[in-house]
PDB file of C-alpha atoms in Angstrom:
ATOM      1  CA  ALA A   1     -49.178 114.307  -8.099  1.00 84.00           C
ATOM      2  CA  THR A   2     -52.805 114.497  -7.646  1.00 87.00           C
ATOM      3  CA  TYR A   3     -54.287 116.836  -4.984  1.00 89.00           C
ATOM      4  CA  LEU A   4     -57.915 116.382  -3.637  1.00 89.00           C
ATOM      5  CA  LEU A   5     -58.556 119.607  -1.770  1.00 87.00           C
ATOM      6  CA  ASP A   6     -61.418 119.649   0.451  1.00 86.00           C
ATOM      7  CA  GLY A   7     -61.740 122.455   3.074  1.00 79.00           C
ATOM      8  CA  ALA A   8     -64.143 120.752   5.262  1.00 84.00           C
ATOM      9  CA  HIS A   9     -63.805 121.694   8.793  1.00 81.00           C
ATOM     10  CA  THR A  10     -67.255 120.714  10.281  1.00 89.00           C
ATOM     11  CA  ILE A  11     -68.348 117.058  11.055  1.00 92.00           C
ATOM     12  CA  GLU A  12     -71.119 117.209   8.432  1.00 93.00           C
ATOM     13  CA  SER A  13     -68.590 118.445   5.854  1.00 92.00           C
ATOM     14  CA  ILE A  14     -65.983 115.841   6.772  1.00 94.00           C
ATOM     15  CA  GLU A  15     -68.532 113.214   6.384  1.00 94.00           C
ATOM     16  CA  SER A  16     -69.557 114.676   2.943  1.00 92.00           C
ATOM     17  CA  GLY A  17     -65.878 114.725   1.958  1.00 92.00           C
ATOM     18  CA  VAL A  18     -65.235 111.216   3.172  1.00 93.00           C
ATOM     19  CA  ARG A  19     -68.279 109.964   0.756  1.00 93.00           C
ATOM     20  CA  TRP A  20     -66.670 112.092  -2.128  1.00 90.00           C
ATOM     21  CA  HIS A  21     -63.210 110.650  -1.517  1.00 90.00           C
ATOM     22  CA  THR A  22     -64.765 107.004  -1.247  1.00 90.00           C
ATOM     23  CA  SER A  23     -66.420 107.442  -4.410  1.00 89.00           C
ATOM     24  CA  LEU A  24     -63.267 108.780  -6.181  1.00 84.00           C
ATOM     25  CA  ARG A  25     -61.190 105.746  -4.885  1.00 81.00           C
ATOM     26  CA  ALA A  26     -63.943 103.251  -6.031  1.00 82.00           C
ATOM     27  CA  SER A  27     -64.081 104.845  -9.505  1.00 77.00           C
ATOM     28  CA  SER A  28     -60.126 104.973  -9.790  1.00 70.00           C
ATOM     29  CA  GLU A  29     -59.991 101.098  -8.909  1.00 69.00           C
ATOM     30  CA  ALA A  30     -62.582 100.440 -11.277  1.00 66.00           C
ATOM     31  CA  GLY A  31     -61.344 102.244 -14.273  1.00 56.00           C
ATOM     32  CA  PRO A  32     -61.018 105.975 -15.608  1.00 50.00           C
ATOM     33  CA  SER A  33     -63.427 108.574 -14.037  1.00 46.00           C
ATOM     34  CA  SER A  34     -64.380 111.990 -15.109  1.00 46.00           C
ATOM     35  CA  ILE A  35     -62.458 113.391 -11.996  1.00 52.00           C
ATOM     36  CA  LEU A  36     -59.265 111.498 -11.742  1.00 52.00           C
ATOM     37  CA  SER A  37     -57.302 111.497 -15.086  1.00 52.00           C
ATOM     38  CA  PRO A  38     -57.293 108.288 -17.045  1.00 49.00           C
ATOM     39  CA  GLU A  39     -53.521 108.189 -16.753  1.00 50.00           C
ATOM     40  CA  ALA A  40     -53.767 108.250 -12.985  1.00 49.00           C
ATOM     41  CA  CYS A  41     -56.555 105.409 -12.882  1.00 46.00           C
ATOM     42  CA  ARG A  42     -54.293 103.313 -15.097  1.00 46.00           C
ATOM     43  CA  ARG A  43     -51.172 103.661 -12.789  1.00 46.00           C
ATOM     44  CA  LYS A  44     -50.789 100.716 -10.525  1.00 51.00           C
ATOM     45  CA  GLY A  45     -51.100 101.464  -6.950  1.00 67.00           C
ATOM     46  CA  PRO A  46     -50.607 105.235  -6.644  1.00 81.00           C
ATOM     47  CA  LYS A  47     -49.291 106.005  -3.253  1.00 88.00           C
ATOM     48  CA  LYS A  48     -52.496 107.331  -1.209  1.00 92.00           C
ATOM     49  CA  VAL A  49     -51.908 110.141   1.618  1.00 94.00           C
ATOM     50  CA  LEU A  50     -54.143 111.956   3.930  1.00 95.00           C
ATOM     51  CA  VAL A  51     -53.328 115.330   5.312  1.00 95.00           C
ATOM     52  CA  PHE A  52     -55.353 116.767   8.065  1.00 94.00           C
ATOM     53  CA  TYR A  53     -55.413 119.860  10.066  1.00 92.00           C
ATOM     54  CA  CYS A  54     -57.941 121.859  12.416  1.00 90.00           C
ATOM     55  CA  SER A  55     -57.546 124.851  14.765  1.00 85.00           C
ATOM     56  CA  GLY A  56     -57.960 124.691  18.471  1.00 84.00           C
ATOM     57  CA  ASP A  57     -61.600 125.976  18.497  1.00 85.00           C
ATOM     58  CA  ARG A  58     -62.641 122.824  16.622  1.00 88.00           C
ATOM     59  CA  ASP A  59     -63.104 119.275  18.104  1.00 92.00           C
ATOM     60  CA  PRO A  60     -60.336 117.198  16.417  1.00 93.00           C
ATOM     61  CA  GLU A  61     -61.558 113.812  17.929  1.00 94.00           C
ATOM     62  CA  ALA A  62     -65.123 114.280  16.119  1.00 95.00           C
ATOM     63  CA  LEU A  63     -63.762 115.535  12.924  1.00 95.00           C
ATOM     64  CA  MET A  64     -61.012 112.569  12.711  1.00 96.00           C
ATOM     65  CA  ARG A  65     -63.544 109.890  13.543  1.00 95.00           C
ATOM     66  CA  PRO A  66     -65.078 109.611   9.882  1.00 96.00           C
ATOM     67  CA  LEU A  67     -61.589 109.875   8.382  1.00 96.00           C
ATOM     68  CA  ALA A  68     -60.251 107.136  10.677  1.00 95.00           C
ATOM     69  CA  LEU A  69     -63.170 105.004   9.345  1.00 94.00           C
ATOM     70  CA  LEU A  70     -62.257 105.701   5.982  1.00 94.00           C
ATOM     71  CA  HIS A  71     -58.640 104.891   6.685  1.00 93.00           C
ATOM     72  CA  ARG A  72     -59.868 101.603   8.155  1.00 92.00           C
ATOM     73  CA  GLU A  73     -61.937 100.591   5.166  1.00 91.00           C
ATOM     74  CA  ARG A  74     -59.495 102.053   2.294  1.00 90.00           C
ATOM     75  CA  PRO A  75     -56.027 102.426   3.847  1.00 91.00           C
ATOM     76  CA  PHE A  76     -53.924 105.530   3.334  1.00 92.00           C
ATOM     77  CA  ASP A  77     -50.088 104.756   2.763  1.00 92.00           C
ATOM     78  CA  GLU A  78     -49.390 107.653   4.858  1.00 93.00           C
ATOM     79  CA  VAL A  79     -51.043 110.028   7.175  1.00 95.00           C
ATOM     80  CA  GLY A  80     -49.730 113.821   7.790  1.00 94.00           C
ATOM     81  CA  ILE A  81     -50.505 116.601   9.909  1.00 93.00           C
ATOM     82  CA  CYS A  82     -49.661 120.128   8.564  1.00 91.00           C
ATOM     83  CA  SER A  83     -49.912 123.533   9.949  1.00 84.00           C
ATOM     84  CA  ASN A  84     -51.773 126.129   8.001  1.00 75.00           C
ATOM     85  CA  ALA A  85     -50.846 129.766   6.993  1.00 63.00           C
ATOM     86  CA  ILE A  86     -51.658 130.977  10.437  1.00 61.00           C
ATOM     87  CA  GLN A  87     -48.970 129.844  12.973  1.00 56.00           C
ATOM     88  CA  ALA A  88     -51.052 130.817  16.006  1.00 57.00           C
ATOM     89  CA  ASP A  89     -51.140 129.116  19.267  1.00 56.00           C
ATOM     90  CA  SER A  90     -53.982 126.565  19.806  1.00 71.00           C
ATOM     91  CA  ARG A  91     -55.313 125.979  23.363  1.00 77.00           C
ATOM     92  CA  GLY A  92     -52.300 127.585  24.727  1.00 80.00           C
ATOM     93  CA  MET A  93     -49.895 125.442  22.757  1.00 85.00           C
ATOM     94  CA  THR A  94     -47.264 126.250  20.171  1.00 83.00           C
ATOM     95  CA  ALA A  95     -48.016 125.248  16.589  1.00 82.00           C
ATOM     96  CA  GLN A  96     -45.532 122.429  17.003  1.00 85.00           C
ATOM     97  CA  GLN A  97     -47.139 121.267  20.226  1.00 87.00           C
ATOM     98  CA  TRP A  98     -50.722 121.480  18.713  1.00 88.00           C
ATOM     99  CA  ASN A  99     -49.543 119.428  15.838  1.00 89.00           C
ATOM    100  CA  GLN A 100     -48.260 116.717  18.182  1.00 91.00           C
ATOM    101  CA  ALA A 101     -51.388 116.838  20.021  1.00 92.00           C
ATOM    102  CA  LEU A 102     -53.189 116.407  16.692  1.00 93.00           C
ATOM    103  CA  ALA A 103     -51.158 113.366  15.875  1.00 93.00           C
ATOM    104  CA  GLY A 104     -51.991 111.971  19.337  1.00 93.00           C
ATOM    105  CA  TYR A 105     -55.875 112.560  18.735  1.00 94.00           C
ATOM    106  CA  TRP A 106     -55.286 110.734  15.143  1.00 94.00           C
ATOM    107  CA  VAL A 107     -53.483 107.504  16.780  1.00 92.00           C
ATOM    108  CA  ALA A 108     -56.510 107.379  19.212  1.00 93.00           C
ATOM    109  CA  ALA A 109     -59.049 107.614  16.505  1.00 94.00           C
ATOM    110  CA  VAL A 110     -57.409 104.937  14.549  1.00 93.00           C
ATOM    111  CA  ALA A 111     -57.359 102.850  17.539  1.00 92.00           C
ATOM    112  CA  ALA A 112     -60.971 103.383  18.149  1.00 93.00           C
ATOM    113  CA  SER A 113     -61.885 102.513  14.743  1.00 91.00           C
ATOM    114  CA  HIS A 114     -60.396  99.221  15.370  1.00 88.00           C
ATOM    115  CA  GLY A 115     -62.083  98.451  18.440  1.00 86.00           C
ATOM    116  CA  GLY A 116     -59.816 100.255  20.702  1.00 79.00           C
ATOM    117  CA  VAL A 117     -56.429  98.700  19.540  1.00 76.00           C
ATOM    118  CA  ALA A 118     -54.466 100.138  16.717  1.00 69.00           C
ATOM    119  CA  PRO A 119     -53.199  98.011  13.954  1.00 70.00           C
ATOM    120  CA  ARG A 120     -49.584  96.771  14.884  1.00 69.00           C
ATOM    121  CA  GLN A 121     -48.287  97.999  11.555  1.00 68.00           C
ATOM    122  CA  GLU A 122     -49.792 101.421  11.843  1.00 70.00           C
ATOM    123  CA  ALA A 123     -47.285 104.191  12.003  1.00 76.00           C
ATOM    124  CA  GLY A 124     -47.851 107.679  13.563  1.00 84.00           C
ATOM    125  CA  PRO A 125     -48.515 110.828  11.238  1.00 92.00           C
ATOM    126  CA  ARG A 126     -45.797 112.572   9.535  1.00 93.00           C
ATOM    127  CA  MET A 127     -45.562 116.060  10.803  1.00 92.00           C
ATOM    128  CA  HIS A 128     -45.320 119.050   8.356  1.00 91.00           C
ATOM    129  CA  ALA A 129     -44.328 122.486   9.565  1.00 86.00           C
ATOM    130  CA  SER A 130     -45.765 124.308   6.520  1.00 86.00           C
ATOM    131  CA  VAL A 131     -47.853 123.788   3.485  1.00 87.00           C
ATOM    132  CA  GLN A 132     -44.580 124.617   1.482  1.00 88.00           C
ATOM    133  CA  GLY A 133     -42.954 121.826   3.322  1.00 90.00           C
ATOM    134  CA  LEU A 134     -45.667 119.397   2.539  1.00 91.00           C
ATOM    135  CA  VAL A 135     -45.576 120.177  -1.036  1.00 91.00           C
ATOM    136  CA  GLU A 136     -41.693 119.663  -1.218  1.00 92.00           C
ATOM    137  CA  TRP A 137     -42.104 116.307   0.279  1.00 93.00           C
ATOM    138  CA  VAL A 138     -45.065 115.397  -2.007  1.00 92.00           C
ATOM    139  CA  GLU A 139     -42.539 116.491  -4.916  1.00 91.00           C
ATOM    140  CA  ALA A 140     -39.775 114.362  -3.608  1.00 91.00           C
ATOM    141  CA  GLU A 141     -42.074 111.295  -3.037  1.00 88.00           C
ATOM    142  CA  ALA A 142     -43.616 111.618  -6.637  1.00 86.00           C
ATOM    143  CA  ALA A 143     -40.021 111.937  -8.113  1.00 85.00           C
ATOM    144  CA  ALA A 144     -39.024 108.802  -6.146  1.00 82.00           C
ATOM    145  CA  GLY A 145     -41.788 106.736  -7.561  1.00 71.00           C
ATOM    146  CA  ALA A 146     -42.257 108.425 -11.014  1.00 61.00           C
ATOM    147  CA  GLU A 147     -42.933 106.164 -14.069  1.00 51.00           C
ATOM    148  CA  GLY A 148     -44.397 109.124 -16.177  1.00 44.00           C
ATOM    149  CA  PRO A 149     -43.663 112.876 -16.519  1.00 41.00           C
ATOM    150  CA  ALA A 150     -41.323 114.516 -14.094  1.00 43.00           C
ATOM    151  CA  SER A 151     -42.683 116.058 -10.769  1.00 41.00           C
ATOM    152  CA  GLY A 152     -43.992 119.540 -10.926  1.00 45.00           C
ATOM    153  CA  THR A 153     -47.206 118.728 -12.899  1.00 46.00           C
ATOM    154  CA  HIS A 154     -50.326 118.510 -10.636  1.00 50.00           C
ATOM    155  CA  LEU A 155     -54.182 117.389 -11.088  1.00 60.00           C
ATOM    156  CA  PHE A 156     -56.317 119.675  -8.895  1.00 58.00           C
ATOM    157  CA  THR A 157     -59.773 118.716  -7.763  1.00 60.00           C
ATOM    158  CA  VAL A 158     -61.703 120.832  -5.303  1.00 60.00           C
ATOM    159  CA  LEU A 159     -64.731 119.658  -3.288  1.00 60.00           C
ATOM    160  CA  GLN A 160     -67.431 122.340  -2.847  1.00 54.00           C
ATOM    161  CA  HIS A 161     -69.951 121.909   0.102  1.00 50.00           C
ATOM    162  CA  ASP A 162     -73.508 122.721   0.053  1.00 49.00           C
ATOM    163  CA  VAL A 163     -74.378 120.776   3.130  1.00 42.00           C
ATOM    164  CA  ALA A 164     -77.645 122.430   3.566  1.00 45.00           C
ATOM    165  CA  ALA A 165     -78.835 121.494   0.287  1.00 46.00           C
ATOM    166  CA  GLY A 166     -77.204 118.107   0.294  1.00 46.00           C
ATOM    167  CA  LYS A 167     -75.131 118.728  -2.718  1.00 47.00           C
ATOM    168  CA  LEU A 168     -71.579 118.181  -3.506  1.00 44.00           C
ATOM    169  CA  SER A 169     -69.434 119.188  -6.596  1.00 44.00           C
ATOM    170  CA  ALA A 170     -66.058 119.058  -7.876  1.00 45.00           C
ATOM    171  CA  ASN A 171     -65.184 121.973  -9.771  1.00 40.00           C
ATOM    172  CA  GLY A 172     -61.638 122.688 -10.847  1.00 37.00           C
ATOM    173  CA  SER A 173     -62.837 126.088 -12.514  1.00 33.00           C
ATOM    174  CA  ASN A 174     -63.466 127.344  -9.036  1.00 34.00           C
ATOM    175  CA  SER A 175     -60.264 126.030  -7.557  1.00 33.00           C
ATOM    176  CA  PRO A 176     -58.081 128.740  -5.878  1.00 33.00           C
ATOM    177  CA  ALA A 177     -55.021 126.442  -6.758  1.00 33.00           C
ATOM    178  CA  LEU A 178     -55.935 126.680 -10.456  1.00 28.00           C
ATOM    179  CA  ALA A 179     -57.249 130.332 -10.271  1.00 26.00           C
ATOM    180  CA  ASN A 180     -53.878 131.659  -9.120  1.00 28.00           C
ATOM    181  CA  GLY A 181     -51.872 130.229 -11.773  1.00 29.00           C
ATOM    182  CA  SER A 182     -50.709 126.558 -11.014  1.00 32.00           C
ATOM    183  CA  ASN A 183     -49.417 124.403 -13.801  1.00 30.00           C
ATOM    184  CA  GLY A 184     -52.782 123.550 -15.198  1.00 30.00           C
ATOM    185  CA  ALA A 185     -55.831 125.271 -16.916  1.00 25.00           C
ATOM    186  CA  ALA A 186     -59.185 124.899 -15.380  1.00 26.00           C
ATOM    187  CA  GLN A 187     -61.766 123.092 -17.485  1.00 26.00           C
ATOM    188  CA  GLY A 188     -65.108 124.656 -17.590  1.00 25.00           C
ATOM    189  CA  GLY A 189     -68.581 123.079 -17.110  1.00 26.00           C
ATOM    190  CA  GLY A 190     -67.901 121.627 -13.693  1.00 26.00           C
ATOM    191  CA  GLY A 191     -64.866 119.451 -14.667  1.00 26.00           C
ATOM    192  CA  ALA A 192     -61.744 119.294 -12.807  1.00 30.00           C
ATOM    193  CA  GLY A 193     -58.334 121.116 -14.020  1.00 29.00           C
ATOM    194  CA  ALA A 194     -56.041 118.303 -14.920  1.00 31.00           C
ATOM    195  CA  VAL A 195     -52.257 118.249 -15.848  1.00 32.00           C
ATOM    196  CA  GLY A 196     -49.709 115.513 -15.795  1.00 36.00           C
ATOM    197  CA  VAL A 197     -49.874 112.067 -14.356  1.00 38.00           C
ATOM    198  CA  ALA A 198     -50.464 111.098 -10.609  1.00 46.00           C
ATOM    199  CA  GLY A 199     -48.051 108.909  -9.021  1.00 81.00           C
ATOM    200  CA  ILE A 200     -49.100 110.022  -5.542  1.00 89.00           C
ATOM    201  CA  GLU A 201     -52.620 111.010  -4.420  1.00 90.00           C
ATOM    202  CA  VAL A 202     -52.911 113.554  -1.575  1.00 92.00           C
ATOM    203  CA  TYR A 203     -56.236 114.093  -0.049  1.00 93.00           C
ATOM    204  CA  ILE A 204     -56.265 117.340   2.242  1.00 92.00           C
ATOM    205  CA  THR A 205     -59.046 118.140   4.590  1.00 92.00           C
ATOM    206  CA  GLY A 206     -59.949 119.813   7.882  1.00 88.00           C
ATOM    207  CA  SER A 207     -59.023 123.365   7.345  1.00 80.00           C
ATOM    208  CA  LEU A 208     -59.991 125.969   4.577  1.00 70.00           C
ATOM    209  CA  LEU A 209     -56.768 127.879   5.513  1.00 71.00           C
ATOM    210  CA  LEU A 210     -54.702 124.719   4.810  1.00 69.00           C
ATOM    211  CA  CYS A 211     -56.238 124.601   1.336  1.00 63.00           C
ATOM    212  CA  GLY A 212     -55.748 128.446   0.868  1.00 56.00           C
ATOM    213  CA  ASP A 213     -52.256 128.811   2.206  1.00 48.00           C
TER     214      ASP A 213
END
């Protein structure tokens, strides 16, 4: 599986992340890139998944708007809402209720991106109660569609924001996922740490805690 980890949780950083993800998608469709592995780029049609979460002190409608436009231009095969490590109430709701509210915001954002009417084939977001549950689902999906190595190998790329300076960088060597002993070793010099073949590509955004759970 390929995980694109972006802890964006402001409108500016979400928009920067969308540009980053768009460039990755364009590169992977055109051929091998310096961020996605050549094996991942050569695979035909890896499943594209967007995972989002934000806490109740954020504006989910505003944060989702750029993502919904991205989804319109380069559709994801599936969209998920996933709780982060802190299972606190949001706006007086339980974690489950807040996730359901976020799902409703997403449906509305998609409809707005299509002139107020959601595409007929558009399905609602998949709900994940925890990051562990999300990872287990990704593993199952990767195994079901595997054409290469077995699931359990991952490619991590982490977007680092410097919005004030207008800079973005993808640096696997600074990825918490790589630093705390995942299946890969980080490559130095600003490169992404890469292991295995990606049959499913998961773009995670909207919450620093979601990426760090």
